[in-house]
XYZ file of C-alpha atoms in Angstrom:
626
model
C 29.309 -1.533 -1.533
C 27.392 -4.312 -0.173
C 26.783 -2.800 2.826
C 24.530 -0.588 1.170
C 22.284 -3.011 -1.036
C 19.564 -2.906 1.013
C 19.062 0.958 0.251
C 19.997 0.845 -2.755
C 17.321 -1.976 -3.361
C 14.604 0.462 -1.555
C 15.424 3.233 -4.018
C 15.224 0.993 -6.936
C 11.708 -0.300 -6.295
C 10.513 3.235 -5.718
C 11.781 4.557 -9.031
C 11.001 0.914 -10.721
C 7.142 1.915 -9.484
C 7.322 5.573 -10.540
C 8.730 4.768 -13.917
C 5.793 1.387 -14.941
C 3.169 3.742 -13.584
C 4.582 6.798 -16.360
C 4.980 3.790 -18.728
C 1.601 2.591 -18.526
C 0.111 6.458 -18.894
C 2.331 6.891 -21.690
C 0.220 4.087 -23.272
C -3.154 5.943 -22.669
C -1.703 9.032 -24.133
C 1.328 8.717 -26.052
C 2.252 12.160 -26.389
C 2.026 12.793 -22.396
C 5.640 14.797 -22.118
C 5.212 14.724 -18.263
C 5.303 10.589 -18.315
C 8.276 10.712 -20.972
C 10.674 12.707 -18.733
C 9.336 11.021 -15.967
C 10.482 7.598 -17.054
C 14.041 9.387 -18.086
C 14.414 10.834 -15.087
C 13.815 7.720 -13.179
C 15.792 5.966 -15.465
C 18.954 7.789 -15.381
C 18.616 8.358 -11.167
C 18.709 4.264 -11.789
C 21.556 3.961 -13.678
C 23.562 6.621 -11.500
C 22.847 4.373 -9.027
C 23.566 1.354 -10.385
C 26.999 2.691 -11.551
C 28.052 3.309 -8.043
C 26.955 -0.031 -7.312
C 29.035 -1.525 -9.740
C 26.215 -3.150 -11.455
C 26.551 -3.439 -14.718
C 23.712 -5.150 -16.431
C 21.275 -2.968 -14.881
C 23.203 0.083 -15.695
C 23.376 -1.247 -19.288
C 19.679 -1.601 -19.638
C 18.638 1.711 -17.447
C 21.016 3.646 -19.840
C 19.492 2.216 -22.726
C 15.927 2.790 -21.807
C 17.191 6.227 -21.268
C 18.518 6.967 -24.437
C 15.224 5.596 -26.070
C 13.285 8.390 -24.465
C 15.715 11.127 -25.381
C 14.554 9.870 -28.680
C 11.329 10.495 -28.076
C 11.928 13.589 -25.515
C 13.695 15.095 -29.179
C 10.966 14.135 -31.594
C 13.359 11.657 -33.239
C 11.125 8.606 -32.038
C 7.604 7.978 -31.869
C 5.784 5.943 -29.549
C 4.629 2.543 -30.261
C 2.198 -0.038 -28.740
C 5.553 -1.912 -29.193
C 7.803 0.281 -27.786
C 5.496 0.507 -24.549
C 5.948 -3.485 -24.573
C 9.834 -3.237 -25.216
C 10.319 -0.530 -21.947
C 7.993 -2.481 -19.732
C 10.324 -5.585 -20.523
C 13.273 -3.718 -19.185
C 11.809 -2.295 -16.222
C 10.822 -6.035 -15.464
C 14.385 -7.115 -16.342
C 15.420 -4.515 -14.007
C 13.239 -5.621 -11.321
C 14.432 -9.286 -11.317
C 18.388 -8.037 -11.499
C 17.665 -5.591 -8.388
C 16.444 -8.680 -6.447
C 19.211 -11.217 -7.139
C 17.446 -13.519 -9.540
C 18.862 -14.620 -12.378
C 18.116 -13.333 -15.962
C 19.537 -14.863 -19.073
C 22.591 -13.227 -20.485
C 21.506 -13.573 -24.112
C 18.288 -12.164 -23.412
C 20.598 -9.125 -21.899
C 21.990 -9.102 -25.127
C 19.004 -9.430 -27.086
C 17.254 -6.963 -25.561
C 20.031 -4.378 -25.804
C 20.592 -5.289 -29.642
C 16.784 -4.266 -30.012
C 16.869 -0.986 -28.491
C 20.278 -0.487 -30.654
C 18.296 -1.520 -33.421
C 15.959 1.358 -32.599
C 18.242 3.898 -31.959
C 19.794 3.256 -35.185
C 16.723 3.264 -37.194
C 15.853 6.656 -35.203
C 18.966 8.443 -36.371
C 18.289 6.747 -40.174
C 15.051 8.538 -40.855
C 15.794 11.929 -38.979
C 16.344 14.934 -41.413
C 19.627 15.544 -42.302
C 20.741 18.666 -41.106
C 21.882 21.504 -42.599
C 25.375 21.677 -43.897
C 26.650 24.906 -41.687
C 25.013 23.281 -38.350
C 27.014 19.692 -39.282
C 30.109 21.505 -39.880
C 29.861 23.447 -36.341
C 28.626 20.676 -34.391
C 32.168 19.004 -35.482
C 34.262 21.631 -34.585
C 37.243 20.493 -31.610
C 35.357 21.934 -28.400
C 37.883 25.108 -27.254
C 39.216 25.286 -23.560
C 36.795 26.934 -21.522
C 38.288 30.069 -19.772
C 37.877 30.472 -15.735
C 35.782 33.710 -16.964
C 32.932 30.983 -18.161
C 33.126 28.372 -15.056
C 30.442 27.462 -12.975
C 30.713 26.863 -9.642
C 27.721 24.493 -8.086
C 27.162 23.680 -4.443
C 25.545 20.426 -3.440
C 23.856 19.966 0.081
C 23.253 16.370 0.902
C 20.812 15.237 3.080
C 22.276 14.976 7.224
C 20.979 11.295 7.275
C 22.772 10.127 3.885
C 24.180 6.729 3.774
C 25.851 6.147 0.861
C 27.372 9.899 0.514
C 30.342 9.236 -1.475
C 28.155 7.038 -3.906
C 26.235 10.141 -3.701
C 29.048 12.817 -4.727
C 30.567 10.099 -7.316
C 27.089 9.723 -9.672
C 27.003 13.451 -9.477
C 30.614 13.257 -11.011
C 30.102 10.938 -13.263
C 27.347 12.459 -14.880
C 29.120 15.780 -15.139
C 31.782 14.353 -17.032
C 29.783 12.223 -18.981
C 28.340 15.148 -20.467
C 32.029 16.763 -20.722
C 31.187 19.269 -18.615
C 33.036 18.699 -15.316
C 36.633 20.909 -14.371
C 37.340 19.613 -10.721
C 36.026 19.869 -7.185
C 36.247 21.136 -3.523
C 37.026 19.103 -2.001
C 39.046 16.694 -4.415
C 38.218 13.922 -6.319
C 40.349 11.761 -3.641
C 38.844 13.259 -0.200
C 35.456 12.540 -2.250
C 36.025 8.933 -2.414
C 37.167 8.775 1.036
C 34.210 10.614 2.990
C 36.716 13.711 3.583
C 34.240 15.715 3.871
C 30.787 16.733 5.630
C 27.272 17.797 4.056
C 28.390 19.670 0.995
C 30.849 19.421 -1.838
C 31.470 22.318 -4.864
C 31.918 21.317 -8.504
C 33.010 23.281 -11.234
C 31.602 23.063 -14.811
C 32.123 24.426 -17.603
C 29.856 27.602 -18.985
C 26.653 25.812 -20.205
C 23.213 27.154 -21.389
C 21.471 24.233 -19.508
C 22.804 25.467 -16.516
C 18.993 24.953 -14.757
C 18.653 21.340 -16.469
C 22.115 20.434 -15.366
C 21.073 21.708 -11.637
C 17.467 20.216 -11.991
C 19.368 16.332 -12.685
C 21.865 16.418 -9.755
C 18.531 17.439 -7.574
C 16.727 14.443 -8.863
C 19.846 12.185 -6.946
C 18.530 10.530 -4.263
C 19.701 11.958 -1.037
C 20.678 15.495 -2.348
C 19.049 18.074 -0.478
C 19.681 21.097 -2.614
C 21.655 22.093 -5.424
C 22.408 25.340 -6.623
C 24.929 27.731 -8.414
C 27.030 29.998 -6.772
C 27.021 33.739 -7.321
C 29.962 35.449 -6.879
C 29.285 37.659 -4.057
C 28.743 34.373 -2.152
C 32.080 33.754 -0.229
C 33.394 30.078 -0.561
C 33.418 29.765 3.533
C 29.764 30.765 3.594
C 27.355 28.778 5.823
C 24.220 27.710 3.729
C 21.574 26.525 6.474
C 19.293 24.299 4.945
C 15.890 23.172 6.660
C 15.577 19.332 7.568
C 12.407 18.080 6.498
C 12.559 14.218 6.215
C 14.324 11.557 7.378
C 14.591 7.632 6.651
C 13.412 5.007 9.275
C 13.932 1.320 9.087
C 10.793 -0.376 9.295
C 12.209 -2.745 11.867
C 13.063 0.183 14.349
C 9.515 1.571 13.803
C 8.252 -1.302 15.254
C 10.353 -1.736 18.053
C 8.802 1.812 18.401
C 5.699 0.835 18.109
C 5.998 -2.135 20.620
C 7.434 0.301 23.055
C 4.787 2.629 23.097
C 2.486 -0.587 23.442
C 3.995 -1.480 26.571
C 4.024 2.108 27.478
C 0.229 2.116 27.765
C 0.185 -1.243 29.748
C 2.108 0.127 32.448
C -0.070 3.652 32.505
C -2.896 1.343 32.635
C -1.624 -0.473 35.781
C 0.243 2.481 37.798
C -3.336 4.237 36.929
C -5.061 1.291 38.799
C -2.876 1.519 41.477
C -2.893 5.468 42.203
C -6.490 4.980 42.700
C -6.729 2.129 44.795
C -4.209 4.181 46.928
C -6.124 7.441 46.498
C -2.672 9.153 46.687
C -3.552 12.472 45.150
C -0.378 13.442 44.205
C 0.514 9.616 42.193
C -2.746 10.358 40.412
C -2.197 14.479 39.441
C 1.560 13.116 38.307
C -0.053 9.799 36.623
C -2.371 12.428 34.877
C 0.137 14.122 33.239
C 2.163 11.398 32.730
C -0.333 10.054 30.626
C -0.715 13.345 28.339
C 2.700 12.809 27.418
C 2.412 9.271 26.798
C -1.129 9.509 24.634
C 1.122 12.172 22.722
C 3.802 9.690 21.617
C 1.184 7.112 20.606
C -0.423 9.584 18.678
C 2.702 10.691 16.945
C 3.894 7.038 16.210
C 0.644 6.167 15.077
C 0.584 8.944 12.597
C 3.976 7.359 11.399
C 3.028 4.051 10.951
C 0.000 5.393 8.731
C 0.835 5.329 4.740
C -1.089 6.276 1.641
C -2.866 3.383 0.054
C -1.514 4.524 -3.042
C 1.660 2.496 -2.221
C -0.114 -0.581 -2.638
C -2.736 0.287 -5.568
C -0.337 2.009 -7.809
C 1.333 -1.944 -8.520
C -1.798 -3.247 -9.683
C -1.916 -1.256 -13.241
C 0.645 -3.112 -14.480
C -0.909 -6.448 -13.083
C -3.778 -5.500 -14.469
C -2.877 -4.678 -18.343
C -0.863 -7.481 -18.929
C -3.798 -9.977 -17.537
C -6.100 -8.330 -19.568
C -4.287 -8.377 -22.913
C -3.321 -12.297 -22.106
C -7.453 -12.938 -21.658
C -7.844 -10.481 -25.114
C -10.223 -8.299 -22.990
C -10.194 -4.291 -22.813
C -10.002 -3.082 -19.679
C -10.439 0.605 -18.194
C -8.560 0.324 -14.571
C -9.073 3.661 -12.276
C -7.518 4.169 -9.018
C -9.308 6.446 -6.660
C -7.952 7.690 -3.280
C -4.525 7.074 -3.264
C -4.029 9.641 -0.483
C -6.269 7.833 1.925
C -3.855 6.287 4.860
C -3.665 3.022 6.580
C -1.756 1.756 9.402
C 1.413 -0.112 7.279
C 0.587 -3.096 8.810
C -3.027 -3.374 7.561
C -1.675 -2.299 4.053
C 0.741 -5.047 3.869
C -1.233 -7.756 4.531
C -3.654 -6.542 1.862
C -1.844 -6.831 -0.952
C -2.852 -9.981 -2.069
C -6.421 -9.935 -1.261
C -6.379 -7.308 -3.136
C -4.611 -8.712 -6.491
C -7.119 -11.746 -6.006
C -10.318 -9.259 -6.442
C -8.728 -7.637 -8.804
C -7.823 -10.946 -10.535
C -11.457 -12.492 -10.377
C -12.790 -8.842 -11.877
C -10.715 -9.319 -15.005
C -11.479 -13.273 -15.383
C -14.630 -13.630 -14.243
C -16.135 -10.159 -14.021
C -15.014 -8.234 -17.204
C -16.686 -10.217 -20.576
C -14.584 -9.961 -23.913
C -15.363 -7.387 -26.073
C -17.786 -9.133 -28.239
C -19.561 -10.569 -25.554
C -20.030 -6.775 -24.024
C -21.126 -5.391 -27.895
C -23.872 -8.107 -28.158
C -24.941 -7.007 -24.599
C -24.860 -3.365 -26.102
C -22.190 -2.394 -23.665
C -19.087 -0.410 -24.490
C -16.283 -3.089 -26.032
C -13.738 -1.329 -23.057
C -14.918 -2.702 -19.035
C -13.855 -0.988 -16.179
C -12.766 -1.725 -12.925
C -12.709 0.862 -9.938
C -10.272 0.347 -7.194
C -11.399 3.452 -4.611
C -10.632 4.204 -0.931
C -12.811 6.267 1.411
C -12.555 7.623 4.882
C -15.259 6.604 6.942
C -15.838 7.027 11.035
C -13.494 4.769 12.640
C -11.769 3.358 9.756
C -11.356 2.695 5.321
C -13.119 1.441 3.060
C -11.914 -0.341 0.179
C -14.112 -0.864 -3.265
C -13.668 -3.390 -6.189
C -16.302 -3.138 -8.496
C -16.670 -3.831 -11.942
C -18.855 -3.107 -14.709
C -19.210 -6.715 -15.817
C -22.012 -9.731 -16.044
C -22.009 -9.902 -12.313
C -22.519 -13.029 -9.530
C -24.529 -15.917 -10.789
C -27.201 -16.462 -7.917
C -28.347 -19.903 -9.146
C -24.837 -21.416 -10.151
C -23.552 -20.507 -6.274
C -26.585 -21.732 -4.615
C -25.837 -24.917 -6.841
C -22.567 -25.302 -6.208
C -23.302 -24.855 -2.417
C -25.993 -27.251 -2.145
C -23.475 -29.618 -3.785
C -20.864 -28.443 -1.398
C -23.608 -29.317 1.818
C -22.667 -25.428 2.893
C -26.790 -25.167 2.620
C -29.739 -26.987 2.484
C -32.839 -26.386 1.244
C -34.828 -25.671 4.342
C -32.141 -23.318 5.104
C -32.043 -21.776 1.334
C -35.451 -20.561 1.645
C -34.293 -18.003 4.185
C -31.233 -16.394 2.871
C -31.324 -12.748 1.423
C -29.548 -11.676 -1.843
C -26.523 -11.185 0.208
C -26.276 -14.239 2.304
C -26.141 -16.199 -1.006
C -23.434 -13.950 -2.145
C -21.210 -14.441 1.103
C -21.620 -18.557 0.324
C -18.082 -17.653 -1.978
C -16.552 -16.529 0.957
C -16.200 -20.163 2.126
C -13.024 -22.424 1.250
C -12.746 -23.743 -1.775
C -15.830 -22.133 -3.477
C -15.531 -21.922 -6.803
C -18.099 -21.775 -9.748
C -15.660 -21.793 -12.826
C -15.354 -25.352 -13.978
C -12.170 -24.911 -15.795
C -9.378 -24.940 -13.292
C -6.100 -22.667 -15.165
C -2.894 -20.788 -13.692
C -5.350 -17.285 -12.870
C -8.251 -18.710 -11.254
C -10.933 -21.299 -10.578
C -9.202 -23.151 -7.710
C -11.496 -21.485 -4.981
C -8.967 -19.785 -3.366
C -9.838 -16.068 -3.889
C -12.644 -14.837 -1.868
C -12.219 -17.332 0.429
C -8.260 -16.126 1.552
C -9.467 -12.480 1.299
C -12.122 -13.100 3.988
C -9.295 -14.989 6.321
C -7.271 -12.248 5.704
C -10.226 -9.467 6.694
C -11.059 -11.780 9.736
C -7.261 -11.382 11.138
C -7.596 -7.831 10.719
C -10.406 -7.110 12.296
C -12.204 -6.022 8.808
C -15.713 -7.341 7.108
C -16.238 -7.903 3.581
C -19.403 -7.074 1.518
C -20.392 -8.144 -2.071
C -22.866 -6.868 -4.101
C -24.075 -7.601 -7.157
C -26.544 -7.162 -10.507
C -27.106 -9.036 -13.344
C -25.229 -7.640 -16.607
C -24.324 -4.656 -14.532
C -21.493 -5.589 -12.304
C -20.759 -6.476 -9.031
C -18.830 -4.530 -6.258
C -16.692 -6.040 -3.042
C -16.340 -3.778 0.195
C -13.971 -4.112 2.191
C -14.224 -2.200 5.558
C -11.108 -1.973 7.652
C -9.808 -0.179 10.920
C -6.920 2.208 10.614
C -4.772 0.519 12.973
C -4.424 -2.980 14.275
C -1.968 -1.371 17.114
C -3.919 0.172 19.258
C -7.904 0.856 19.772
C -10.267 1.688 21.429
C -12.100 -0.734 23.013
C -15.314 -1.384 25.659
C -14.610 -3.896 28.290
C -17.583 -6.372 29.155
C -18.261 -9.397 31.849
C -19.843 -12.512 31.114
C -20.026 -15.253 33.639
C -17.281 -14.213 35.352
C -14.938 -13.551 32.730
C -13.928 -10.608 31.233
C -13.852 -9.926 27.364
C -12.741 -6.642 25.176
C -15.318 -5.479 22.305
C -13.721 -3.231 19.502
C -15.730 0.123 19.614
C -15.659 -0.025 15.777
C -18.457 -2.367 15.723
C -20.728 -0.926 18.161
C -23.343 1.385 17.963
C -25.214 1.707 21.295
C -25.565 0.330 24.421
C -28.137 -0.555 26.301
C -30.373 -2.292 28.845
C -33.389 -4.666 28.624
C -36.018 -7.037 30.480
C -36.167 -10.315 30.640
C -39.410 -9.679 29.041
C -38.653 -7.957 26.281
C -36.858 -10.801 24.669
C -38.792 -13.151 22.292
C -38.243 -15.949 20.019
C -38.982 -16.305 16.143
C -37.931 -19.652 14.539
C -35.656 -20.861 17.130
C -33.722 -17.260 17.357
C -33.614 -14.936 20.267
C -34.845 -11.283 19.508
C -36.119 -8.290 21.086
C -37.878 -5.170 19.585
C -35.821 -1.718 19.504
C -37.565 1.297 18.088
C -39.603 -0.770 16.300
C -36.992 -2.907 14.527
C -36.440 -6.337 15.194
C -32.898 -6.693 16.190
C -31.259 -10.979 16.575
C -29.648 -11.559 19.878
C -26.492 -13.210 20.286
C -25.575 -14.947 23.829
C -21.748 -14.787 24.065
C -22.176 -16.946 27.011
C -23.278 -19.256 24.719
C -20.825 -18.277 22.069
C -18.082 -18.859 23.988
C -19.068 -21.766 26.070
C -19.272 -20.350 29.552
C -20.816 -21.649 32.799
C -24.608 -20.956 32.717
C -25.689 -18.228 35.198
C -28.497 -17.785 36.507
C -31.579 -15.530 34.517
C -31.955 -11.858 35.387
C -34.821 -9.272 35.334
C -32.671 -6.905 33.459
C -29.987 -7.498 30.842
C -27.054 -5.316 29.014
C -27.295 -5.320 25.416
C -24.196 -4.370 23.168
C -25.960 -3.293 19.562
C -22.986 -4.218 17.387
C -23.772 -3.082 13.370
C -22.360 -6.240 10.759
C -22.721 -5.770 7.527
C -25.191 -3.042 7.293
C -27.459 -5.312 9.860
C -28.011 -4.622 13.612
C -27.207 -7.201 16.249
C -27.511 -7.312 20.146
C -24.783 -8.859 22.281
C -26.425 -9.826 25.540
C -23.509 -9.595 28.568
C -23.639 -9.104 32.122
C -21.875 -6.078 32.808
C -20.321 -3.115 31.372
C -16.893 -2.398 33.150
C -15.031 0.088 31.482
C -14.112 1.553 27.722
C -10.261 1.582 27.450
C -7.708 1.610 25.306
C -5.795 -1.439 24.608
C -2.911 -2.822 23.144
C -3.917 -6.034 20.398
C -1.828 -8.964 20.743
C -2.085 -11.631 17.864
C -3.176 -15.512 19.258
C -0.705 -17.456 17.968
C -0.308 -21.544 18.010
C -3.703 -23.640 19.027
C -5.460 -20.160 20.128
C -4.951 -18.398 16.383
C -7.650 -21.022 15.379
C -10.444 -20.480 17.756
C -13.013 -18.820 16.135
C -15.147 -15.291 17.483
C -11.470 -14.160 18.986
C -9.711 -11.653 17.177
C -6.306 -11.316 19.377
C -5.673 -10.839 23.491
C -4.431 -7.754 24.893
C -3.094 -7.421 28.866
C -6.081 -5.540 31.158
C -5.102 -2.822 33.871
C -4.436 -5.527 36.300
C -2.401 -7.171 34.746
C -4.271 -9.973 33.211
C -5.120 -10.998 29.817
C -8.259 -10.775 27.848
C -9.508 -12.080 24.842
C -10.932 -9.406 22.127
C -13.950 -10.322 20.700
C -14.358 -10.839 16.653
C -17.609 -9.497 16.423
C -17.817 -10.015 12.763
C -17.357 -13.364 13.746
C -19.316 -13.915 16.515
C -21.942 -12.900 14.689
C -20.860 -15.792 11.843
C -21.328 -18.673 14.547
C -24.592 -17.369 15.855
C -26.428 -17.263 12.460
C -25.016 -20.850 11.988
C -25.808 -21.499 15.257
C-alpha cells in the first residue's frame, strides 16, 4: 500500500479542507444540515480510506467523528461551542497522522474516551422508545430471499490507481451495515485486480437503497453507481462519459517547460524564414505557430486554479487566532472562483496568512475597545479577488483602528529610511509603503504572532518576484485595506521589446499604458527630477540608461517614452528604440543575478540571445530614491 500514499495523502487534505470549512459554518449556524452531512460524508470517505490503508488511528478517530454527527444528523445530539472545539481537534489530529508526524498515543486515547463519553451521554438522555418498536428492533434479522436482492453496478474511473482499495471500502462498508451477499467478480479476483472498470455487488432488499447508492458515489474514484433493473442483461455495455482526469503536478510542468521551449524555437525558425524570405518556410511557420499558440493556450488554462484553494485554509487560521487574542472576528471570503496561474497561488500563501495575521493583531481592536469607539463588538476582515485587465487583484482590508501615520514616520526617521527634508514631500501613501521595508515594525512588544517586522516586508519580496505591486490604504478608526495586484501567469507574457544603449531589454505589457515620442525640449526639471508635460499632467521620467548603468549616448532631438502606470501614478521610461512586442518565455535569475534590483527574470530573444525583463515596479523604486 505504500505505493499509493502519496494519493491517498492528496485525497485526505482535500476532504480534511472540505470537512474544517463545514466545521467552521456549522459554528455560525449550528443547525446548518448541509455542513453536518457534509462533515459525515467527508468523514466516512476518510475512514474508508484509511481502512484500505491499513491505518488505524486515523480510521479510529474519522469513525468516531462520524458517529458524533449521526448523533446530531438523528437529533440525538446537539451542537456545542464545545463540540465544534472537540471535531476541529480531530480533524487536526487527522491532519498531523496523514503527514507522518507523530501524535501522542494517550491523547489518541483521550480523545476517543471523550467522544465515547458523548456518545454515551447521547444515548442516556434520548427517549426511551416504545415497548413494541424495542421488541421488533431485537428480533434475529430473517434470510433475505433472492426475490429481495439488489444488484448494484459500480463504474470506476479509467485513470484509478488504487482500484482494488477502491472495490474493497465499497465492501467493507456494505457489510458493515450487514447488507452485503457477494460479488461479480469475487471477493478473490477483487483483491487481485481481476478485473477491469466495473464490479457488481449484491445487497440485500433495503429501503435506503438511494442513500446506500449516494455513499459508494461519494468514494473517491467511482465514476457512477447505480442499481440494476432487470431487463438490463448482466453482459451489457454501460458507456460512461470521461470527464476528468488526475495530473501530477510535476508532469504539468515538464508540460509547461515544453511548451516554453516550444515558443523559443517558433521565435527563431520565424526569424529565420524571414531573413530567407522563403515563402513557403513562412506560410508552413504560420501555421505551425497556430497550432503551437493553441497548446500554450490550453496548458495555460490548466495551470490556472481557483483562488479558493488557497483562501478557504485561512478560516480556520483565522478563528483560532482570534479567540487566542479574545477578539470577535467576522472573516468573509469573496471570489473564490477567480483563477490564478498555480504557480502565483503557491507562492502566496504566506503573504497572505501574514496580512491576514497583522489584520487580526494589529488591525481588529478587542471588543471593548470597538464599543467605546461605538463600533460593533464583532470586526471584520474581507479577503476578495477581482478580475481586472491583464491580471487579479487581491484585497485585505479590515474594519479596524487603521495605520498610525506619526508612529511609522517615527519609527522610520529612527530607522534613517527618511529624513526630514525628504518627509516633507511624501504623500499619504508613500508614508504607508515605509512598512514595506525590512524589519519595519511599530509594535514594541515582540511575541510568537507578530512584531518582528517581518510581515509586510516578505509580502512585498514576494510581490517583487512575481511581478506584482502592493498598495495600502488606510483611515483612522475606519480600517485599512492592502492590494495586491498580480499577473495571471508568471509562464508566459506578453511583452514589448526596447533598446537602450545598445542593449536590448523586455518590458511586461502589464505595466504599460502608452507609448510615445518626445523632444528634447519638452523635458524639464523640478527639484532635481526629470519631467515632461502630457495632456496637461505632469508625468516623472525615469532614464533606464541611468537605471541600469549603461554607456552614456549621445542626446537626441527626439526621444521614445514608455508611460508605465505604478501604483495608480503615471511614469515615463525614456529608451531609444522600440523593436518589437513579443511573447516571451520568463526565466527566474538565480545565484548573484536574483539580487540585482529593477530585473524581474531573463527570457531567450528570437535570436537566440538572452534578455533581461525589466521590474518596472521596481525601476520605478530606485528612481524615486534616486
Amino acid at each position: 500500500m505504500t505505493n499509493y500514499e502519496e494519493l491517498f495523502i492528496s485525497e485526505a487534505e482535500e476532504y480534511l479542507d472540505q470537512v474544517s470549512d463545514s466545521i467552521l459554518k456549522l459554528e455560525k449556524d449550528m443547525n446548518d444540515i448541509e455542513a453536518i452531512n457534509s462533515i459525515f460524508r467527508g468523514m466516512h470517505t476518510i475512514k474508508g480510506m484509511a481502512a484500505s490503508m491499513g491505518y488505524s488511528s486515523i480510521t479510529k478517530i474519522s469513525h468516531s467523528i462520524e458517529d458524533v454527527m449521526d448523533l446530531i444528523r438523528n437529533e440525538k445530539l446537539q451542537v456545542s461551542t464545545e463540540l465544534i472545539d472537540l471535531l476541529l481537534k480531530g480533524t487536526d489530529y487527522i491532519q498531523s497522522l496523514v503527514h507522518k508526524k507523530e501524535v501522542d498515543e494517550n491523547i489518541i486515547k483521550s480523545f476517543l474516551k471523550v467522544i465515547e463519553s458523548i456518545k454515551t451521554g447521547s444515548e442516556i438522555v434520548k427517549e426511551t422508545k416504545k415497548a413494541e418498536e424495542v421488541k421488533a428492533e431485537k428480533k434475529p434479522v430473517q434470510k433475505v430471499s433472492l426475490s429481495s436482492e439488489k444488484a448494484i453496478k459500480i463504474i470506476f474511473a479509467e485513470d484509478v490507481v488504487l482500484k482494488s482499495a477502491r472495490a474493497f471500502v465499497v465492501i467493507k462498508n456494505l457489510q458493515d451495515n450487514n447488507l452485503f451477499i457477494k460479488s461479480d467478480p469475487d471477493y478473490d479476483s477483487i483483491m487481485k485486480e481481476n478485473f477491469k472498470d466495473e464490479i457488481t455487488v449484491y445487497i440485500k432488499g433495503t429501503s435506503e437503497i438511494d442513500k446506500v447508492i449516494e455513499e459508494i458515489k461519494n468514494i473517491p474514484e467511482i465514476k457512477d453507481a447505480f442499481v440494476v433493473k432487470d431487463e438490463i442483461k448482466s453482459d451489457q455495455e454501460i458507456v460512461v462519459e470521461k470527464k476528468d482526469i488526475k495530473v501530477s503536478l510535476e508532469r504539468l510542468d515538464n508540460l509547461q517547460n515544453y511548451a516554453s521551449e516550444l515558443v523559443i524555437a517558433r521565435g527563431r525558425l520565424q526569424q529565420i524564414a524571414y531573413s530567407l524570405q522563403n515563402e513557403e518556410l513562412i506560410n508552413s511557420l504560420n501555421s505551425t505557430s497556430k497550432i503551437i499558440s493553441n497548446i500554450q493556450d490550453e496548458i495555460m488554462k490548466i495551470r490556472m486554479v481557483p483562488v479558493g484553494q488557497v483562501f478557504d485554509r485561512y478560516p480556520r487560521y483565522i478563528r483560532d487566532l482570534s479567540n487566542r487574542l479574545k477578539k470577535k472576528v467576522n472573516f468573509i471570503i469573496k471570489g473564490r472562483d477567480i483563477e490564478l496561474d498555480r504557480a502565483i497561488l503557491n507562492s502566496l500563501a504566506d503573504p497572505l496568512l501574514h496580512l491576514l495575521k497583522n489584520a487580526v493583531d494589529h488591525g481588529i481592536e478587542t471588543p471593548q475597545e470597538r464599543i467605546k469607539n461605538k463600533k460593533d463588538e464583532t470586526g471584520t476582515i474581507i479577503l476578495e479577488a477581482k478580475r481586472v485587465k491583464n491580471g487579479v487583484l487581491i484585497t485585505v482590508s479590515d474594519d479596524g483602528k487603521g495605520l498610525d501615520k506619526n508612529k511609522i514616520i517615527e519609527k522610520a526617521l529612527s530607522l534613517n529610511l527618511i529624513d526630514e527634508e525628504k518627509l516633507q514631500h511624501l504623500s499619504e501613501s508613500d508614508i504607508y509603503s515605509l512598512i514595506m521595508n525590512e524589519g519595519f515594525s511599530t509594535k514594541e512588544e515582540v511575541n510568537d504572532i507578530s512584531g518582528r517586522g517581518v510581515g509586510v516586508g516578505a509580502v512585498y519580496n514576494v510581490l517583487k518576484q512575481i511581478g506584482g505591486t502592493l498598495e495600502i490604504s488606510s483611515q483612522k478608526d475606519k480600517g485599512t485595506v492592502f492590494t495586491l495586484k498580480l499577473p495571471l501567469t508568471l509562464a508566459i507574457i506578453k511583452t514589448l521589446i526596447i533598446e537602450v544603449s545598445g542593449e536590448v531589454y523586455i518590458i511586461p505589457l502589464t505595466h504599460i499604458v502608452e507609448t510615445i515620442d518626445i523632444n528634447k525640449n519638452e523635458i524639464f526639471t523640478i527639484m532635481q527630477k526629470e519631467v515632461f508635460v502630457l495632456r496637461e499632467q505632469i508625468i516623472p521620467l525615469i532614464r533606464l540608461s541611468k537605471i541600469f548603468k549603461c554607456e552614456k549616448i549621445e542626446e537626441r532631438e527626439k526621444y521614445s517614452i514608455v508611460l508605465v502606470e505604478v501604483e495608480d501614478s503615471l511614469y515615463g521610461i525614456l529608451v531609444d528604440n522600440f523593436l518589437e512586442q513579443s511573447e516571451v518565455v520568463v526565466k527566474p535569475l538565480k545565484g548573484i543575478l536574483s539580487g540585482i534590483h529593477g530585473l524581474a527574470g531573463v527570457s531567450i530573444l528570437n535570436n537566440g540571445m538572452p534578455s533581461f525583463i525589466v521590474d518596472v515596479p521596481g525601476v520605478v523604486s530606485m528612481a524615486k530614491e534616486g
